[in-house]
PDB file of C-alpha atoms and ligand atoms in Angstrom:
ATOM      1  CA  UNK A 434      11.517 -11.219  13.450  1.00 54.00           C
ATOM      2  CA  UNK A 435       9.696  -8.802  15.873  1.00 64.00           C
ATOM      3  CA  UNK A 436       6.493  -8.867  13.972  1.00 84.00           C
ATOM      4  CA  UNK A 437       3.448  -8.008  16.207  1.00 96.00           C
ATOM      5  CA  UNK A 438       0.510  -9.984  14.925  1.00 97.00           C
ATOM      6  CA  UNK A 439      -3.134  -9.070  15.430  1.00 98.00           C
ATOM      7  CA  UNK A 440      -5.764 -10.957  14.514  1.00 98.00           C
ATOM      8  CA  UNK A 441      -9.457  -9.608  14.354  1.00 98.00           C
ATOM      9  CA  UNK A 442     -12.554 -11.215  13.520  1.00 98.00           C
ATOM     10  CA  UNK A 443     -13.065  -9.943   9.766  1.00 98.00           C
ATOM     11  CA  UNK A 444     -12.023  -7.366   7.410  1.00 98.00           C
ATOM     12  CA  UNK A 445     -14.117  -4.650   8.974  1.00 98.00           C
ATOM     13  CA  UNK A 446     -11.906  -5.616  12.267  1.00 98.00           C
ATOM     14  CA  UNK A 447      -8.601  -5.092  10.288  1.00 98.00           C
ATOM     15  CA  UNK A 448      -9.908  -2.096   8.412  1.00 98.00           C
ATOM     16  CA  UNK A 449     -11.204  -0.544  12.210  1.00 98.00           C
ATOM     17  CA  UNK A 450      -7.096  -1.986  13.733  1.00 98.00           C
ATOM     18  CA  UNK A 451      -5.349  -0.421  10.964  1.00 98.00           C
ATOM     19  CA  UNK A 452      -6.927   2.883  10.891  1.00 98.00           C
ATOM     20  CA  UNK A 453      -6.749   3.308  14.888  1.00 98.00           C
ATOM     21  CA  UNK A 454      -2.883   2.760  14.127  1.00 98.00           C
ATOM     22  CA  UNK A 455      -2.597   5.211  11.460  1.00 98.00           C
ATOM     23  CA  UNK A 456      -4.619   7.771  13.762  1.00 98.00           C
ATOM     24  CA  UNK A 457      -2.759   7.285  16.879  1.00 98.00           C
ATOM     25  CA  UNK A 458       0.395   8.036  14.973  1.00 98.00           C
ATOM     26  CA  UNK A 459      -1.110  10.812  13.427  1.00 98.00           C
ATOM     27  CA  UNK A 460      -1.581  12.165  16.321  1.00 98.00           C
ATOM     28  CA  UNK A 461       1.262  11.455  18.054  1.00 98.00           C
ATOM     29  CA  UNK A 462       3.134  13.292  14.627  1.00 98.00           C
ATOM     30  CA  UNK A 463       1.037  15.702  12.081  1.00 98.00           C
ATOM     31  CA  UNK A 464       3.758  15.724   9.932  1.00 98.00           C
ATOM     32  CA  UNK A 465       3.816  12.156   9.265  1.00 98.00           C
ATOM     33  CA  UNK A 466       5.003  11.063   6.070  1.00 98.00           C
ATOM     34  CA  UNK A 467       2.529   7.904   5.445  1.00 98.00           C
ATOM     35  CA  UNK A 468       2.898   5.274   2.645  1.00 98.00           C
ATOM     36  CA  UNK A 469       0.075   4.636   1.020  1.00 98.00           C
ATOM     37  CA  UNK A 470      -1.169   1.357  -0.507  1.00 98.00           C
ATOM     38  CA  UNK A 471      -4.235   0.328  -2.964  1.00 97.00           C
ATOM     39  CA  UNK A 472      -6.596  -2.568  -3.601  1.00 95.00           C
ATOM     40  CA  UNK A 473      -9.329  -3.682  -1.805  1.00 94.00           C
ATOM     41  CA  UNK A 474      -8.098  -3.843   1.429  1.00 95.00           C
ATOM     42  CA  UNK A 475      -7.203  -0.306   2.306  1.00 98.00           C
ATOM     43  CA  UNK A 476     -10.719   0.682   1.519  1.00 98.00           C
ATOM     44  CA  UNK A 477     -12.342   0.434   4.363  1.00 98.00           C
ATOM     45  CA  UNK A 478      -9.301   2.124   6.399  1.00 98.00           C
ATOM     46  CA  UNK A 479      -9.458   5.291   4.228  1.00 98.00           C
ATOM     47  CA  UNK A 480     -12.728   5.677   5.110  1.00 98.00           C
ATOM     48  CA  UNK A 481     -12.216   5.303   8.705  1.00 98.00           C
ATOM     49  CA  UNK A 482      -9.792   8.095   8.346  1.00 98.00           C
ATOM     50  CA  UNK A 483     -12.121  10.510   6.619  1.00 98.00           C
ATOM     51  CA  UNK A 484     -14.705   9.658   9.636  1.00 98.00           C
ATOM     52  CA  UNK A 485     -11.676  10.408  11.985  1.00 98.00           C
ATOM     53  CA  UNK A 486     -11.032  13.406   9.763  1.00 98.00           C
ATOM     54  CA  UNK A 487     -14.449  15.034  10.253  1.00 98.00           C
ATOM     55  CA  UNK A 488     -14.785  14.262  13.549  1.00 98.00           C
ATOM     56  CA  UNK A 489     -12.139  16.201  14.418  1.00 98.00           C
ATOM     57  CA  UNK A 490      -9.588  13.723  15.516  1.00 97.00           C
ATOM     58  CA  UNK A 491      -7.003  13.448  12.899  1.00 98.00           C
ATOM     59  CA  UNK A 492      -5.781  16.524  10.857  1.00 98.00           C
ATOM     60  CA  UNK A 493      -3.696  15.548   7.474  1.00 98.00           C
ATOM     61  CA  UNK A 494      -2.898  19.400   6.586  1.00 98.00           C
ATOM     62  CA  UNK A 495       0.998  19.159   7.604  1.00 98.00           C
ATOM     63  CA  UNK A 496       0.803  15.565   6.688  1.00 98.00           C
ATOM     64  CA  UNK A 497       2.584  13.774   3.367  1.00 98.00           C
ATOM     65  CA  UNK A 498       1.684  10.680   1.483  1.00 98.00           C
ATOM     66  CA  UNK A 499       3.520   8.789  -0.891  1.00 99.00           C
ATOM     67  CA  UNK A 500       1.725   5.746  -2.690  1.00 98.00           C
ATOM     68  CA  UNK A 501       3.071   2.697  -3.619  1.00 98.00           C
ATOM     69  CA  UNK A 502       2.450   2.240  -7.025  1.00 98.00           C
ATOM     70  CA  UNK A 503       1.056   3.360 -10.663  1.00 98.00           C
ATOM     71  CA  UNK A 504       0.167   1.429 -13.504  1.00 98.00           C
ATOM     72  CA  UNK A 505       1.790   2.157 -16.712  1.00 98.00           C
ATOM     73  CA  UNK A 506       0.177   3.818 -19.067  1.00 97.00           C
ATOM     74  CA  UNK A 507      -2.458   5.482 -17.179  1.00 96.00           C
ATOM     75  CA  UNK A 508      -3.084   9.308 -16.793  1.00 96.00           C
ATOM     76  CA  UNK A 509      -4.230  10.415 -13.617  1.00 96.00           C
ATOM     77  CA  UNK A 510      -7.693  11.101 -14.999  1.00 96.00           C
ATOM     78  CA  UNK A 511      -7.992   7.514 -15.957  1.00 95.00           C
ATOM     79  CA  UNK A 512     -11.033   5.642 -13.969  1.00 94.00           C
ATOM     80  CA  UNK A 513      -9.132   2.711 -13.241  1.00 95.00           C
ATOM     81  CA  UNK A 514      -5.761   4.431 -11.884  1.00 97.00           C
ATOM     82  CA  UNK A 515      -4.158   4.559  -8.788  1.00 98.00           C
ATOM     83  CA  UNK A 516      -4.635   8.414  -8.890  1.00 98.00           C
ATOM     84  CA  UNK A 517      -8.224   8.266  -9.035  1.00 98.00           C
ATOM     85  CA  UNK A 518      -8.734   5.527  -6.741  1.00 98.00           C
ATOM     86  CA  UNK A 519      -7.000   7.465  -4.268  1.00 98.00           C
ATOM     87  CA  UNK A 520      -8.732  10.704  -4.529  1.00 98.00           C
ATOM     88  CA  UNK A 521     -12.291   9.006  -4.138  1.00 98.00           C
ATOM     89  CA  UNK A 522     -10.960   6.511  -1.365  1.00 98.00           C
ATOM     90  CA  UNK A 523      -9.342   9.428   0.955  1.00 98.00           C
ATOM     91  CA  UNK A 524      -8.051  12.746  -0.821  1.00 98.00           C
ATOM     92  CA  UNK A 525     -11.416  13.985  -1.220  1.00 98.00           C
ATOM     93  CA  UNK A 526     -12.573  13.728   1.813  1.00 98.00           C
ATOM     94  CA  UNK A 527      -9.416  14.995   3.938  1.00 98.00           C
ATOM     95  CA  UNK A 528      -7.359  18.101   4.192  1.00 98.00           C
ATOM     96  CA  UNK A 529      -4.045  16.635   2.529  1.00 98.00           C
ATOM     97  CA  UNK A 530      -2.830  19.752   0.786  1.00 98.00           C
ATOM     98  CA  UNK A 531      -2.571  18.585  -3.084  1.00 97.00           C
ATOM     99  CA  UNK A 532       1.007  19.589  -3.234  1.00 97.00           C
ATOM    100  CA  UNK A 533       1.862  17.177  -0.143  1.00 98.00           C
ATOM    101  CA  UNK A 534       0.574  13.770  -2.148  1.00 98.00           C
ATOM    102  CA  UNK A 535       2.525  11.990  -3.894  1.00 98.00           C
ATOM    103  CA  UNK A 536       1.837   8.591  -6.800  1.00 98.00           C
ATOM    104  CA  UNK A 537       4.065   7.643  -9.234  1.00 98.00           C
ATOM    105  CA  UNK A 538       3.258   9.319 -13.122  1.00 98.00           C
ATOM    106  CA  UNK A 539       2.113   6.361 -14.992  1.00 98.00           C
ATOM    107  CA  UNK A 540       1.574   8.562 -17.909  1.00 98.00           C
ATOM    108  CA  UNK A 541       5.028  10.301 -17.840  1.00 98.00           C
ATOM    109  CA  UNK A 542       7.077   9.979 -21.224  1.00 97.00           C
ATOM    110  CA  UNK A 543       9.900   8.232 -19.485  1.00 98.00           C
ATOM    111  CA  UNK A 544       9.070   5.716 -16.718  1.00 98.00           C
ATOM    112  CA  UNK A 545      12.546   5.366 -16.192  1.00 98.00           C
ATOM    113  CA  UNK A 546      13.082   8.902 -15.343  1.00 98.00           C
ATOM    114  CA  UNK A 547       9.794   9.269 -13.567  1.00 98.00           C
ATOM    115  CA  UNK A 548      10.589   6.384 -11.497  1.00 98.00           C
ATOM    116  CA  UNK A 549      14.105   7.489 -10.571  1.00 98.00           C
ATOM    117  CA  UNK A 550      12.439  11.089  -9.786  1.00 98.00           C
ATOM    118  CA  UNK A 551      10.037   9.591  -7.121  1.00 98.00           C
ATOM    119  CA  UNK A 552      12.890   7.194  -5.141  1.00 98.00           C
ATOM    120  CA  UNK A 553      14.607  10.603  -4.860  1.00 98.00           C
ATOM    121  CA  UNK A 554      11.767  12.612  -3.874  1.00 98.00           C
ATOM    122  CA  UNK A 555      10.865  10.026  -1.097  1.00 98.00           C
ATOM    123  CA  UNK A 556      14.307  10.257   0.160  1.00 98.00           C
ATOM    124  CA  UNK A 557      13.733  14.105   0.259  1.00 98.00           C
ATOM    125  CA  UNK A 558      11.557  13.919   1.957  1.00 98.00           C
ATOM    126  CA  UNK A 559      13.052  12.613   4.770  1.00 97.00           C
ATOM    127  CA  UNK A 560      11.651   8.796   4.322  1.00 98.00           C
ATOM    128  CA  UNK A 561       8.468   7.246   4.903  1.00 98.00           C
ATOM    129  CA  UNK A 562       7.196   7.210   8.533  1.00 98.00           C
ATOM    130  CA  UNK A 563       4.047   4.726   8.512  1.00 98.00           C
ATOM    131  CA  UNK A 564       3.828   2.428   5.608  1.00 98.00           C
ATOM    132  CA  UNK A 565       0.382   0.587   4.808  1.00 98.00           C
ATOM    133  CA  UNK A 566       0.699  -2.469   3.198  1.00 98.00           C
ATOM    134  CA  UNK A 567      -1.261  -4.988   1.406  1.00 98.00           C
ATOM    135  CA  UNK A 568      -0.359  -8.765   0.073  1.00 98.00           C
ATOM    136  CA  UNK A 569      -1.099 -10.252  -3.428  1.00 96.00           C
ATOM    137  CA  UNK A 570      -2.319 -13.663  -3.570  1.00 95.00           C
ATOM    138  CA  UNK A 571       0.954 -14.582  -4.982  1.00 95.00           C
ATOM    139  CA  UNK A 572       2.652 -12.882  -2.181  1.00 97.00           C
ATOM    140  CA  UNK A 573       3.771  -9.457  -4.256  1.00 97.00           C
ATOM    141  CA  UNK A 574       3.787  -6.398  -1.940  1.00 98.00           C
ATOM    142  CA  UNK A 575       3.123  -2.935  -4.217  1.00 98.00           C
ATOM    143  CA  UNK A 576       3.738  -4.477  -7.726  1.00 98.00           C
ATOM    144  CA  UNK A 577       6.935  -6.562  -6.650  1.00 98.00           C
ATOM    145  CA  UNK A 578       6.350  -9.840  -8.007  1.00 98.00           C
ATOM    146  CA  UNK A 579       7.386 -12.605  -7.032  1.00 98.00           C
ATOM    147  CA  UNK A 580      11.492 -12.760  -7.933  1.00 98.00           C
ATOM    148  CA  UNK A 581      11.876  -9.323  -7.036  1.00 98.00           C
ATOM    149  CA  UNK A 582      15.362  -8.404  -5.509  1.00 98.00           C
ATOM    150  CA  UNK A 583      15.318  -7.674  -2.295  1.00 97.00           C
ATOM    151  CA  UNK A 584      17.433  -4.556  -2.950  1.00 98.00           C
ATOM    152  CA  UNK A 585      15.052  -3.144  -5.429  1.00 98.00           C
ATOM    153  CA  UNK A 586      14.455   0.754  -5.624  1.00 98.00           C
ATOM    154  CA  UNK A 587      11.537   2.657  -7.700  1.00 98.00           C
ATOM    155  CA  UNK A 588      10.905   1.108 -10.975  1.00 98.00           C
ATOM    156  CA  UNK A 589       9.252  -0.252 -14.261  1.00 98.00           C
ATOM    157  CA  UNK A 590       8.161  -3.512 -13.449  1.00 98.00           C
ATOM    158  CA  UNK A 591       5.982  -6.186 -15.909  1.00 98.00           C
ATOM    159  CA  UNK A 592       3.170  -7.430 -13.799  1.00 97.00           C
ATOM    160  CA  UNK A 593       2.397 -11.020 -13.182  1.00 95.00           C
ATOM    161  CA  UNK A 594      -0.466 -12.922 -15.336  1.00 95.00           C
ATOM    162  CA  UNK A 595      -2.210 -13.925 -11.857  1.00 92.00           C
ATOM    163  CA  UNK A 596      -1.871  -9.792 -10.599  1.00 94.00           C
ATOM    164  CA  UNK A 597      -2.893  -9.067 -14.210  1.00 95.00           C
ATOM    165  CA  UNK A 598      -6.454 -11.376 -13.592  1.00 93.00           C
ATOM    166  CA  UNK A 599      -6.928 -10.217  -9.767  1.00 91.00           C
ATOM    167  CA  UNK A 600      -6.888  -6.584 -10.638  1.00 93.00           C
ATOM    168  CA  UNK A 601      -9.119  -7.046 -14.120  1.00 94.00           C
ATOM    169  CA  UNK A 602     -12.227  -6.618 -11.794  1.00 93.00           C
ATOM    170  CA  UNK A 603     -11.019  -2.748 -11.668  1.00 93.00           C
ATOM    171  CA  UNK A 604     -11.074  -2.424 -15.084  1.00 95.00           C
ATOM    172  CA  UNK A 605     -14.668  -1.992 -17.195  1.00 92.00           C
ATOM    173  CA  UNK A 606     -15.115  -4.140 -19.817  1.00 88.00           C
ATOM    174  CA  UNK A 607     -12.954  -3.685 -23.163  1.00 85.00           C
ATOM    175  CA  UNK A 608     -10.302  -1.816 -20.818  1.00 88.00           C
ATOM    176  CA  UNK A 609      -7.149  -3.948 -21.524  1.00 90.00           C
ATOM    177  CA  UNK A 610      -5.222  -4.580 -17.696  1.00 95.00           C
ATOM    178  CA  UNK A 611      -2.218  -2.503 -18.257  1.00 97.00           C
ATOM    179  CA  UNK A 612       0.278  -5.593 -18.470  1.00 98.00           C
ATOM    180  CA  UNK A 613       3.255  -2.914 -16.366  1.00 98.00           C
ATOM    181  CA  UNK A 614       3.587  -0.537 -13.777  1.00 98.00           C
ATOM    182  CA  UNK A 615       5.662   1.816 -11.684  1.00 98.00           C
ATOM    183  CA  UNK A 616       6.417   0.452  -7.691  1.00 98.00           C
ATOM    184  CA  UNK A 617       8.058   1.488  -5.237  1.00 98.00           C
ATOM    185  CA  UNK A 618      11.359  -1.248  -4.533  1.00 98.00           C
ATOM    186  CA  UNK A 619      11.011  -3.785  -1.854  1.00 98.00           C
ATOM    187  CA  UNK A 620      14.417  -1.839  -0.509  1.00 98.00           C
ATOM    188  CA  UNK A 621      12.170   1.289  -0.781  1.00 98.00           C
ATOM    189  CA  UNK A 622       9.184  -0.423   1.542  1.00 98.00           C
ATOM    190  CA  UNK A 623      11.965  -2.138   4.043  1.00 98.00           C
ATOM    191  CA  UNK A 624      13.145   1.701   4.486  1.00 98.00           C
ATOM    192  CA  UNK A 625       9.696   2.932   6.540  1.00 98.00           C
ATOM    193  CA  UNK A 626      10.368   3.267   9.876  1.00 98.00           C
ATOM    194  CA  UNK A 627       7.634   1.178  11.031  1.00 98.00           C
ATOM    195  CA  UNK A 628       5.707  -1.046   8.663  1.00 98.00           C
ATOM    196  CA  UNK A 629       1.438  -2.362   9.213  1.00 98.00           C
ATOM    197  CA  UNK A 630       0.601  -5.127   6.644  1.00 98.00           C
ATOM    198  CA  UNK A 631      -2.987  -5.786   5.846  1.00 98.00           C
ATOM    199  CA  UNK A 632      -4.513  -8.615   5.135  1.00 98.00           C
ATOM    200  CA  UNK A 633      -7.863  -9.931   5.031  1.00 98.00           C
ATOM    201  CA  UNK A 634      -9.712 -13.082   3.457  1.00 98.00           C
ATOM    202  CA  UNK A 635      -9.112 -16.603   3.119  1.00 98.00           C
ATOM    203  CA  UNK A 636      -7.464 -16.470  -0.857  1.00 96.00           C
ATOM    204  CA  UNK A 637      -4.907 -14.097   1.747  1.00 98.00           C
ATOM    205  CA  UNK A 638      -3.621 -17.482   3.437  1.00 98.00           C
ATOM    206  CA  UNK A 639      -1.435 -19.058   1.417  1.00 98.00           C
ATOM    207  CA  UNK A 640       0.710 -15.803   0.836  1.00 98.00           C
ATOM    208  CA  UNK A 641       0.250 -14.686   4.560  1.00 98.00           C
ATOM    209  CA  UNK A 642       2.050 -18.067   5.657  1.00 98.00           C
ATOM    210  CA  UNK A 643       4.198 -17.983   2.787  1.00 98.00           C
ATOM    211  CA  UNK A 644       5.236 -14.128   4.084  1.00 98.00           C
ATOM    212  CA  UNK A 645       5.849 -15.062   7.781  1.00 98.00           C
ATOM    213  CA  UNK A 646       6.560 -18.366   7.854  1.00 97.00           C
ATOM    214  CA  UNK A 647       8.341 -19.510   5.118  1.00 97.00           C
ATOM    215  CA  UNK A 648      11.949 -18.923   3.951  1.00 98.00           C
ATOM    216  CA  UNK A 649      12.783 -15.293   3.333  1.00 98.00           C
ATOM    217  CA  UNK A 650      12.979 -15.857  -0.395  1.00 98.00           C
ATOM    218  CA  UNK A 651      13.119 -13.774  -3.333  1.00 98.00           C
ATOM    219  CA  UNK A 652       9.918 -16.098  -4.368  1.00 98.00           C
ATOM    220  CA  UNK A 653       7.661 -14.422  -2.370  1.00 98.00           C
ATOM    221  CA  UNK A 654       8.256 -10.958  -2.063  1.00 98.00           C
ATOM    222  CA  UNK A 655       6.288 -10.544   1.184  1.00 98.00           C
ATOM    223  CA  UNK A 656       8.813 -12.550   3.331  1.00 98.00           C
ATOM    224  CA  UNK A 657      11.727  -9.862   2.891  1.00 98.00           C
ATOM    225  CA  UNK A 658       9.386  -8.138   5.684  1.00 98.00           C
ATOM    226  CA  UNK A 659      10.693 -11.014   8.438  1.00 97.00           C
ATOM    227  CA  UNK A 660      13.897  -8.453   8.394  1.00 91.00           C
ATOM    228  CA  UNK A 661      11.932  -5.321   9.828  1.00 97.00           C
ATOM    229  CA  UNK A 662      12.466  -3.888  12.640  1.00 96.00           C
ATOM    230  CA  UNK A 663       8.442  -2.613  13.178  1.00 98.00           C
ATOM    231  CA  UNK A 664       5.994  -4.541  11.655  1.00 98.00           C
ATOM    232  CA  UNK A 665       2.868  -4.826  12.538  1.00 98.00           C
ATOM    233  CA  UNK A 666       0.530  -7.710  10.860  1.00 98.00           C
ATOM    234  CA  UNK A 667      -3.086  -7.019  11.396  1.00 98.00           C
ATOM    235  CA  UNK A 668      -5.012  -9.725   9.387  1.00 98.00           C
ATOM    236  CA  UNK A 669      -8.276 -11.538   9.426  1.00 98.00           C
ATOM    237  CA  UNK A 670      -9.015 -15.210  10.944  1.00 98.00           C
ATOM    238  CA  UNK A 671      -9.645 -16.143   7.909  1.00 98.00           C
ATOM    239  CA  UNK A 672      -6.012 -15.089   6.473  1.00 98.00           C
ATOM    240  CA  UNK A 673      -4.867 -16.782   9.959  1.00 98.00           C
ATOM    241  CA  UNK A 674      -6.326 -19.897   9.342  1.00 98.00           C
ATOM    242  CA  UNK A 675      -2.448 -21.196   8.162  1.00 98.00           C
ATOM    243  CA  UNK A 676      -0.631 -20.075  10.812  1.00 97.00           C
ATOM    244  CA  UNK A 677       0.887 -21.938  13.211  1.00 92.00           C
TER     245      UNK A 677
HETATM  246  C1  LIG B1204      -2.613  -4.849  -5.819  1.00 89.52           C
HETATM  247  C2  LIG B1204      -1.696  -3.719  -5.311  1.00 89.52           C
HETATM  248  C3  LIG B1204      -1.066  -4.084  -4.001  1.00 89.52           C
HETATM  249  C4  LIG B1204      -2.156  -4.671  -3.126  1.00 89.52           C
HETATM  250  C5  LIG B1204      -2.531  -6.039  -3.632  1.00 89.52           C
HETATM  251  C6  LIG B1204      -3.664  -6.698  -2.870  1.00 89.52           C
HETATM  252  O1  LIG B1204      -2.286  -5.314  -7.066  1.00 89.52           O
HETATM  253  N1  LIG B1204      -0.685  -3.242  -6.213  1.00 89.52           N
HETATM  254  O2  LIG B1204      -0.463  -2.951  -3.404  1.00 89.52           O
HETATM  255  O3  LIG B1204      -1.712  -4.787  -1.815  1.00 89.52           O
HETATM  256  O4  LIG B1204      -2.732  -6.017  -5.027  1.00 89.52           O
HETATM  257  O5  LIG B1204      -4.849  -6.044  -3.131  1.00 89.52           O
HETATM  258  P1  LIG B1204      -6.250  -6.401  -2.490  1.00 89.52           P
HETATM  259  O6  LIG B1204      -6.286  -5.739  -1.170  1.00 89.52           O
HETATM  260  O7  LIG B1204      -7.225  -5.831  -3.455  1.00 89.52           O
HETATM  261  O8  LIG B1204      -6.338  -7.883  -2.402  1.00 89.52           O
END
């Protein structure tokens, strides 16, 4: 593996690494197409970017993103989607030309279809340049859960119980945790030409030793990243704490 590891002090140090990354390459390429992940985590990086944003340094207007994941079920205008999480975290506060983002249609009448539609539209698009990344406690990486192929493309996937409880907190009360979703394919992640995984928090350990230490095992999803050629680990010490 030729994983570069960083370890920073907390999450506000990952959240500061990651989004210096995602700006220098920016920079370095304004038509970067970025992968773009949800959850906690990538939080505090979006809003990095929007400071970067209007300070001038980073421009997103020849830019494309494609998100990981969807869950089933949801219309965009849903609270508790990926859609809207993503247009209060970053799109409304950047100049990423609507047309240029990209998240699977949870709400589309054939998930099948819709998931088919967005493998080929990634392709397309030439492939993902910069993919962010977060973990699951159980190691999943988008909504690949743990048994995942390795070779997996764009699809309907049931989510885990465990996912299912993690992710309730996103949901108000009475709101049912949608129990699938739409990912993008382990195969689809491995394709990014250069790869920065997130992590942050000591529940983060387990799976973050799990990911780079273990077996690469269809088990935990995470470790099919030990094959990439450009990964970049930024984590907390408390994520660390496991690692030898
Ligand atoms: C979610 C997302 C993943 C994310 C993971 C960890 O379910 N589908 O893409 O990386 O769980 O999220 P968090 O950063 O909130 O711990």
């Amino acid at each position: 593996m030729t994983a570069a590891l960083t370890i920073c002090r907390d999450e506000e140090g990952v959240a500061a690494h990651v989004a210096a990354l995602i700006e220098a390459r920016l920079t370095q390429d304004p038509r970067l197409i970025l992968g773009l992940a949800t959850g906690r985590t990538p939080r505090p990086v979006y809003r990095h970017l929007a400071e970067a944003w209007r300070a001038g340094r980073i421009r997103f207007r020849d830019a494309v993103s494609f998100n990981i994941d969807e869950y089933a079920g949801l219309a965009a205008s849903d609270p508790a989607s990926f859609h809207a999480y993503m247009e209060e975290a970053l799109f409304a506060h950047v100049d990423l030309p609507a047309g240029s983002r990209h998240i699977p249609d949870g709400a589309a009448p054939d998930l099948a279809a819709e998931a088919e539609r967005y493998e080929r539209a990634i392709t397309a698009a030439g492939g993902i340049g910069l993919q962010l990344l977060g973990l699951g406690v159980n190691g999943h990486i988008g909504f690949n859960e743990p048994g995942s192929p390795h070779d997996s493309r764009t699809r309907l996937v049931r989510l885990a119980t465990s996912t299912r409880q993690a992710n309730a907190r996103d949901f108000p009360p009475g709101h049912d945790v949608p129990t699938h979703a739409l990912t993008m394919g382990i195969a689809t992640l491995l394709g990014a030409r250069e790869i920065v995984l997130a992590v942050a928090g000591a529940h983060k350990a387990q799976a973050l030793k799990a990911a780079l230490e273990g077996p690469v095992t269809e088990g935990v999803p995470a470790s099919a990243l030990q094959g990439h050629e450009r990964l970049h680990v930024v984590c907390d010490e408390a994520a660390a704490r496991l690692l030898s």
